[in-house]
Amino acid sequence: MRIHVLRREQRLPRSPEDVFPFFADARNLEAITPPLLRFRVVTPEPVDLRAGAFIQYRLRVHGVPVTWHTIIRDWSPPHRFVDVQVRGPYALWHHTHEFAATGDRGTVMRDTVRYAIGFGALGELVHRAVVRRDLQAIFDHRSAVVASLLA
């Protein structure tokens, strides 16, 4: 199984202490995900993000309903957290979110996603044809929305 890595970096004009609470609210993930995915957090309120927190989502990928469950493996406010898929469309999904202070009282936000499709050569073909492009578009959308909301 081949592991792929998606890396993104974004500068935000607020400190990590100001930025982190936005990402600590699981419901905000709905706001930064492209509407086409119809992404919804289905875990009952309140969703208390912390190490060990279990979060359930529903979405549509190319019209196909998908159930996605993650667990928070690392919770280190206001600098880092890691979510890992325990059920969903990927053979592996390990997403590290990092928030580093800059000298101008801003934040560099870094996302590192390690993911694998599974299914051998067929999975690699689907990755090249669809998945890589979809993930890039999702993170492009997220970057634009986050910049707007946290400006």
GROMACS .gro file of N, CA and C in nm, residues 39-144:
model
  318
   39PHE      N    1  -2.083   1.786   0.377
   39PHE     CA    2  -2.016   1.737   0.496
   39PHE      C    3  -2.093   1.778   0.622
   40ARG      N    4  -2.120   1.681   0.710
   40ARG     CA    5  -2.193   1.709   0.834
   40ARG      C    6  -2.130   1.632   0.949
   41VAL      N    7  -2.112   1.701   1.061
   41VAL     CA    8  -2.071   1.635   1.184
   41VAL      C    9  -2.197   1.575   1.244
   42VAL      N   10  -2.197   1.446   1.272
   42VAL     CA   11  -2.316   1.381   1.327
   42VAL      C   12  -2.298   1.339   1.473
   43THR      N   13  -2.181   1.362   1.529
   43THR     CA   14  -2.160   1.338   1.671
   43THR      C   15  -2.250   1.432   1.749
   44PRO      N   16  -2.324   1.382   1.847
   44PRO     CA   17  -2.411   1.470   1.926
   44PRO      C   18  -2.331   1.581   1.998
   45GLU      N   19  -2.395   1.696   2.012
   45GLU     CA   20  -2.337   1.809   2.086
   45GLU      C   21  -2.334   1.776   2.234
   46PRO      N   22  -2.244   1.830   2.310
   46PRO     CA   23  -2.129   1.906   2.263
   46PRO      C   24  -2.017   1.812   2.220
   47VAL      N   25  -1.941   1.852   2.119
   47VAL     CA   26  -1.825   1.775   2.074
   47VAL      C   27  -1.705   1.833   2.148
   48ASP      N   28  -1.656   1.760   2.244
   48ASP     CA   29  -1.544   1.806   2.327
   48ASP      C   30  -1.415   1.753   2.267
   49LEU      N   31  -1.347   1.838   2.189
   49LEU     CA   32  -1.223   1.793   2.127
   49LEU      C   33  -1.113   1.787   2.232
   50ARG      N   34  -1.045   1.673   2.232
   50ARG     CA   35  -0.936   1.643   2.324
   50ARG      C   36  -0.875   1.513   2.275
   51ALA      N   37  -0.762   1.475   2.330
   51ALA     CA   38  -0.704   1.345   2.294
   51ALA      C   39  -0.804   1.236   2.327
   52GLY      N   40  -0.828   1.148   2.233
   52GLY     CA   41  -0.923   1.039   2.251
   52GLY      C   42  -1.064   1.069   2.204
   53ALA      N   43  -1.093   1.194   2.169
   53ALA     CA   44  -1.228   1.228   2.123
   53ALA      C   45  -1.260   1.154   1.993
   54PHE      N   46  -1.382   1.103   1.985
   54PHE     CA   47  -1.431   1.027   1.870
   54PHE      C   48  -1.535   1.113   1.799
   55ILE      N   49  -1.515   1.136   1.669
   55ILE     CA   50  -1.604   1.225   1.594
   55ILE      C   51  -1.656   1.151   1.471
   56GLN      N   52  -1.786   1.163   1.449
   56GLN     CA   53  -1.852   1.098   1.335
   56GLN      C   54  -1.898   1.204   1.236
   57TYR      N   55  -1.877   1.173   1.107
   57TYR     CA   56  -1.917   1.263   0.999
   57TYR      C   57  -1.995   1.185   0.894
   58ARG      N   58  -2.071   1.259   0.817
   58ARG     CA   59  -2.132   1.205   0.694
   58ARG      C   60  -2.104   1.305   0.585
   59LEU      N   61  -2.079   1.253   0.466
   59LEU     CA   62  -2.053   1.336   0.350
   59LEU      C   63  -2.087   1.259   0.225
   60ARG      N   64  -2.075   1.327   0.113
   60ARG     CA   65  -2.094   1.263  -0.017
   60ARG      C   66  -1.970   1.287  -0.101
   61VAL      N   67  -1.919   1.181  -0.157
   61VAL     CA   68  -1.803   1.190  -0.246
   61VAL      C   69  -1.849   1.147  -0.384
   62HIS      N   70  -1.852   1.243  -0.476
   62HIS     CA   71  -1.905   1.219  -0.611
   62HIS      C   72  -2.044   1.158  -0.603
   63GLY      N   73  -2.124   1.209  -0.510
   63GLY     CA   74  -2.263   1.166  -0.494
   63GLY      C   75  -2.283   1.042  -0.410
   64VAL      N   76  -2.176   0.975  -0.374
   64VAL     CA   77  -2.185   0.850  -0.296
   64VAL      C   78  -2.180   0.883  -0.146
   65PRO      N   79  -2.280   0.839  -0.068
   65PRO     CA   80  -2.277   0.865   0.076
   65PRO      C   81  -2.161   0.793   0.143
   66VAL      N   82  -2.092   0.866   0.232
   66VAL     CA   83  -1.976   0.811   0.303
   66VAL      C   84  -1.991   0.841   0.451
   67THR      N   85  -1.963   0.742   0.533
   67THR     CA   86  -1.953   0.760   0.677
   67THR      C   87  -1.805   0.766   0.711
   68TRP      N   88  -1.770   0.863   0.795
   68TRP     CA   89  -1.629   0.882   0.830
   68TRP      C   90  -1.621   0.901   0.981
   69HIS      N   91  -1.536   0.822   1.046
   69HIS     CA   92  -1.514   0.834   1.190
   69HIS      C   93  -1.367   0.864   1.213
   70THR      N   94  -1.339   0.960   1.301
   70THR     CA   95  -1.202   0.992   1.336
   70THR      C   96  -1.187   0.993   1.487
   71ILE      N   97  -1.062   0.981   1.527
   71ILE     CA   98  -1.027   0.995   1.668
   71ILE      C   99  -0.913   1.096   1.676
   72ILE      N  100  -0.916   1.178   1.780
   72ILE     CA  101  -0.808   1.274   1.802
   72ILE      C  102  -0.697   1.201   1.878
   73ARG      N  103  -0.583   1.187   1.814
   73ARG     CA  104  -0.471   1.112   1.874
   73ARG      C  105  -0.380   1.202   1.956
   74ASP      N  106  -0.368   1.328   1.915
   74ASP     CA  107  -0.282   1.422   1.987
   74ASP      C  108  -0.358   1.552   1.998
   75TRP      N  109  -0.357   1.611   2.115
   75TRP     CA  110  -0.428   1.737   2.139
   75TRP      C  111  -0.335   1.825   2.222
   76SER      N  112  -0.271   1.922   2.158
   76SER     CA  113  -0.172   2.008   2.224
   76SER      C  114  -0.199   2.155   2.193
   77PRO      N  115  -0.309   2.210   2.246
   77PRO     CA  116  -0.344   2.350   2.219
   77PRO      C  117  -0.234   2.444   2.271
   78PRO      N  118  -0.207   2.553   2.204
   78PRO     CA  119  -0.264   2.597   2.077
   78PRO      C  120  -0.173   2.564   1.959
   79HIS      N  121  -0.092   2.458   1.969
   79HIS     CA  122   0.011   2.434   1.869
   79HIS      C  123  -0.012   2.317   1.775
   80ARG      N  124  -0.092   2.219   1.817
   80ARG     CA  125  -0.099   2.099   1.733
   80ARG      C  126  -0.215   2.011   1.774
   81PHE      N  127  -0.271   1.943   1.674
   81PHE     CA  128  -0.358   1.829   1.701
   81PHE      C  129  -0.353   1.735   1.582
   82VAL      N  130  -0.385   1.610   1.607
   82VAL     CA  131  -0.379   1.506   1.504
   82VAL      C  132  -0.510   1.429   1.505
   83ASP      N  133  -0.573   1.417   1.387
   83ASP     CA  134  -0.690   1.331   1.375
   83ASP      C  135  -0.656   1.215   1.283
   84VAL      N  136  -0.710   1.098   1.319
   84VAL     CA  137  -0.683   0.974   1.247
   84VAL      C  138  -0.816   0.907   1.214
   85GLN      N  139  -0.831   0.868   1.089
   85GLN     CA  140  -0.953   0.797   1.049
   85GLN      C  141  -0.953   0.657   1.110
   86VAL      N  142  -1.066   0.619   1.172
   86VAL     CA  143  -1.083   0.482   1.219
   86VAL      C  144  -1.186   0.408   1.135
   87ARG      N  145  -1.267   0.483   1.061
   87ARG     CA  146  -1.359   0.423   0.964
   87ARG      C  147  -1.384   0.527   0.856
   88GLY      N  148  -1.376   0.485   0.731
   88GLY     CA  149  -1.399   0.581   0.624
   88GLY      C  150  -1.344   0.533   0.491
   89PRO      N  151  -1.331   0.625   0.398
   89PRO     CA  152  -1.298   0.587   0.261
   89PRO      C  153  -1.150   0.554   0.237
   90TYR      N  154  -1.062   0.583   0.331
   90TYR     CA  155  -0.919   0.563   0.310
   90TYR      C  156  -0.868   0.441   0.386
   91ALA      N  157  -0.764   0.378   0.331
   91ALA     CA  158  -0.696   0.271   0.405
   91ALA      C  159  -0.615   0.332   0.518
   92LEU      N  160  -0.570   0.458   0.499
   92LEU     CA  161  -0.497   0.533   0.601
   92LEU      C  162  -0.531   0.680   0.584
   93TRP      N  163  -0.560   0.748   0.695
   93TRP     CA  164  -0.577   0.894   0.697
   93TRP      C  165  -0.523   0.942   0.831
   94HIS      N  166  -0.414   1.016   0.826
   94HIS     CA  167  -0.347   1.069   0.946
   94HIS      C  168  -0.319   1.216   0.918
   95HIS      N  169  -0.395   1.305   0.983
   95HIS     CA  170  -0.390   1.448   0.953
   95HIS      C  171  -0.334   1.524   1.072
   96THR      N  172  -0.216   1.584   1.052
   96THR     CA  173  -0.151   1.665   1.154
   96THR      C  174  -0.177   1.812   1.124
   97HIS      N  175  -0.231   1.883   1.223
   97HIS     CA  176  -0.256   2.027   1.214
   97HIS      C  177  -0.155   2.094   1.306
   98GLU      N  178  -0.076   2.189   1.253
   98GLU     CA  179   0.022   2.259   1.336
   98GLU      C  180   0.003   2.410   1.323
   99PHE      N  181   0.023   2.479   1.433
   99PHE     CA  182   0.004   2.624   1.439
   99PHE      C  183   0.128   2.683   1.506
  100ALA      N  184   0.209   2.756   1.429
  100ALA     CA  185   0.333   2.812   1.481
  100ALA      C  186   0.327   2.964   1.477
  101ALA      N  187   0.370   3.026   1.587
  101ALA     CA  188   0.372   3.172   1.594
  101ALA      C  189   0.477   3.228   1.499
  102THR      N  190   0.445   3.343   1.442
  102THR     CA  191   0.540   3.417   1.359
  102THR      C  192   0.583   3.541   1.436
  103GLY      N  193   0.689   3.604   1.391
  103GLY     CA  194   0.740   3.723   1.460
  103GLY      C  195   0.646   3.842   1.457
  104ASP      N  196   0.549   3.841   1.368
  104ASP     CA  197   0.457   3.955   1.354
  104ASP      C  198   0.323   3.928   1.421
  105ARG      N  199   0.321   3.842   1.521
  105ARG     CA  200   0.200   3.804   1.596
  105ARG      C  201   0.098   3.730   1.510
  106GLY      N  202   0.145   3.668   1.406
  106GLY     CA  203   0.059   3.586   1.320
  106GLY      C  204   0.084   3.439   1.346
  107THR      N  205   0.031   3.357   1.257
  107THR     CA  206   0.044   3.212   1.268
  107THR      C  207   0.074   3.153   1.131
  108VAL      N  208   0.163   3.056   1.131
  108VAL     CA  209   0.179   2.970   1.015
  108VAL      C  210   0.105   2.842   1.050
  109MET      N  211   0.001   2.813   0.971
  109MET     CA  212  -0.077   2.691   0.990
  109MET      C  213  -0.028   2.589   0.888
  110ARG      N  214   0.008   2.471   0.937
  110ARG     CA  215   0.056   2.364   0.849
  110ARG      C  216  -0.035   2.243   0.862
  111ASP      N  217  -0.072   2.189   0.748
  111ASP     CA  218  -0.146   2.063   0.743
  111ASP      C  219  -0.058   1.960   0.676
  112THR      N  220  -0.044   1.845   0.738
  112THR     CA  221   0.026   1.733   0.677
  112THR      C  222  -0.069   1.614   0.684
  113VAL      N  223  -0.109   1.566   0.567
  113VAL     CA  224  -0.201   1.453   0.561
  113VAL      C  225  -0.125   1.336   0.499
  114ARG      N  226  -0.114   1.229   0.574
  114ARG     CA  227  -0.060   1.103   0.523
  114ARG      C  228  -0.182   1.016   0.495
  115TYR      N  229  -0.194   0.969   0.372
  115TYR     CA  230  -0.312   0.891   0.337
  115TYR      C  231  -0.275   0.782   0.237
  116ALA      N  232  -0.358   0.678   0.236
  116ALA     CA  233  -0.341   0.568   0.142
  116ALA      C  234  -0.479   0.525   0.096
  117ILE      N  235  -0.486   0.482  -0.028
  117ILE     CA  236  -0.611   0.441  -0.088
  117ILE      C  237  -0.638   0.292  -0.066
  118GLY      N  238  -0.535   0.211  -0.073
  118GLY     CA  239  -0.554   0.066  -0.071
  118GLY      C  240  -0.589   0.017  -0.211
  119PHE      N  241  -0.623  -0.108  -0.225
  119PHE     CA  242  -0.665  -0.172  -0.350
  119PHE      C  243  -0.554  -0.181  -0.455
  120GLY      N  244  -0.429  -0.177  -0.412
  120GLY     CA  245  -0.317  -0.200  -0.502
  120GLY      C  246  -0.311  -0.106  -0.621
  121ALA      N  247  -0.285  -0.164  -0.738
  121ALA     CA  248  -0.268  -0.084  -0.861
  121ALA      C  249  -0.396  -0.008  -0.896
  122LEU      N  250  -0.511  -0.069  -0.871
  122LEU     CA  251  -0.638   0.000  -0.899
  122LEU      C  252  -0.651   0.125  -0.811
  123GLY      N  253  -0.616   0.114  -0.684
  123GLY     CA  254  -0.619   0.229  -0.594
  123GLY      C  255  -0.526   0.340  -0.640
  124GLU      N  256  -0.408   0.303  -0.689
  124GLU     CA  257  -0.313   0.403  -0.740
  124GLU      C  258  -0.368   0.473  -0.864
  125LEU      N  259  -0.434   0.399  -0.949
  125LEU     CA  260  -0.496   0.458  -1.068
  125LEU      C  261  -0.605   0.558  -1.027
  126VAL      N  262  -0.688   0.519  -0.931
  126VAL     CA  263  -0.795   0.608  -0.882
  126VAL      C  264  -0.733   0.731  -0.815
  127HIS      N  265  -0.622   0.712  -0.742
  127HIS     CA  266  -0.553   0.825  -0.680
  127HIS      C  267  -0.508   0.924  -0.786
  128ARG      N  268  -0.442   0.875  -0.889
  128ARG     CA  269  -0.392   0.965  -0.995
  128ARG      C  270  -0.505   1.032  -1.071
  129ALA      N  271  -0.613   0.959  -1.095
  129ALA     CA  272  -0.722   1.011  -1.177
  129ALA      C  273  -0.817   1.103  -1.100
  130VAL      N  274  -0.839   1.075  -0.971
  130VAL     CA  275  -0.946   1.145  -0.899
  130VAL      C  276  -0.903   1.196  -0.762
  131VAL      N  277  -0.853   1.110  -0.677
  131VAL     CA  278  -0.835   1.142  -0.535
  131VAL      C  279  -0.738   1.257  -0.514
  132ARG      N  280  -0.623   1.254  -0.577
  132ARG     CA  281  -0.524   1.361  -0.558
  132ARG      C  282  -0.585   1.497  -0.595
  133ARG      N  283  -0.651   1.503  -0.708
  133ARG     CA  284  -0.714   1.627  -0.754
  133ARG      C  285  -0.825   1.671  -0.658
  134ASP      N  286  -0.906   1.578  -0.612
  134ASP     CA  287  -1.013   1.611  -0.517
  134ASP      C  288  -0.956   1.668  -0.387
  135LEU      N  289  -0.854   1.605  -0.333
  135LEU     CA  290  -0.796   1.653  -0.208
  135LEU      C  291  -0.734   1.791  -0.225
  136GLN      N  292  -0.668   1.813  -0.337
  136GLN     CA  293  -0.611   1.946  -0.362
  136GLN      C  294  -0.722   2.051  -0.370
  137ALA      N  295  -0.832   2.020  -0.435
  137ALA     CA  296  -0.944   2.114  -0.445
  137ALA      C  297  -1.007   2.139  -0.308
  138ILE      N  298  -1.021   2.035  -0.227
  138ILE     CA  299  -1.077   2.052  -0.092
  138ILE      C  300  -0.989   2.144  -0.009
  139PHE      N  301  -0.859   2.122  -0.012
  139PHE     CA  302  -0.769   2.204   0.067
  139PHE      C  303  -0.753   2.344   0.008
  140ASP      N  304  -0.768   2.361  -0.123
  140ASP     CA  305  -0.771   2.496  -0.182
  140ASP      C  306  -0.892   2.573  -0.129
  141HIS      N  307  -1.007   2.507  -0.129
  141HIS     CA  308  -1.130   2.568  -0.078
  141HIS      C  309  -1.113   2.604   0.069
  142ARG      N  310  -1.063   2.512   0.145
  142ARG     CA  311  -1.042   2.533   0.287
  142ARG      C  312  -0.952   2.654   0.311
  143SER      N  313  -0.844   2.665   0.237
  143SER     CA  314  -0.751   2.775   0.253
  143SER      C  315  -0.819   2.910   0.229
  144ALA      N  316  -0.898   2.918   0.124
  144ALA     CA  317  -0.968   3.042   0.092
  144ALA      C  318  -1.069   3.079   0.201
   0.00000   0.00000   0.00000
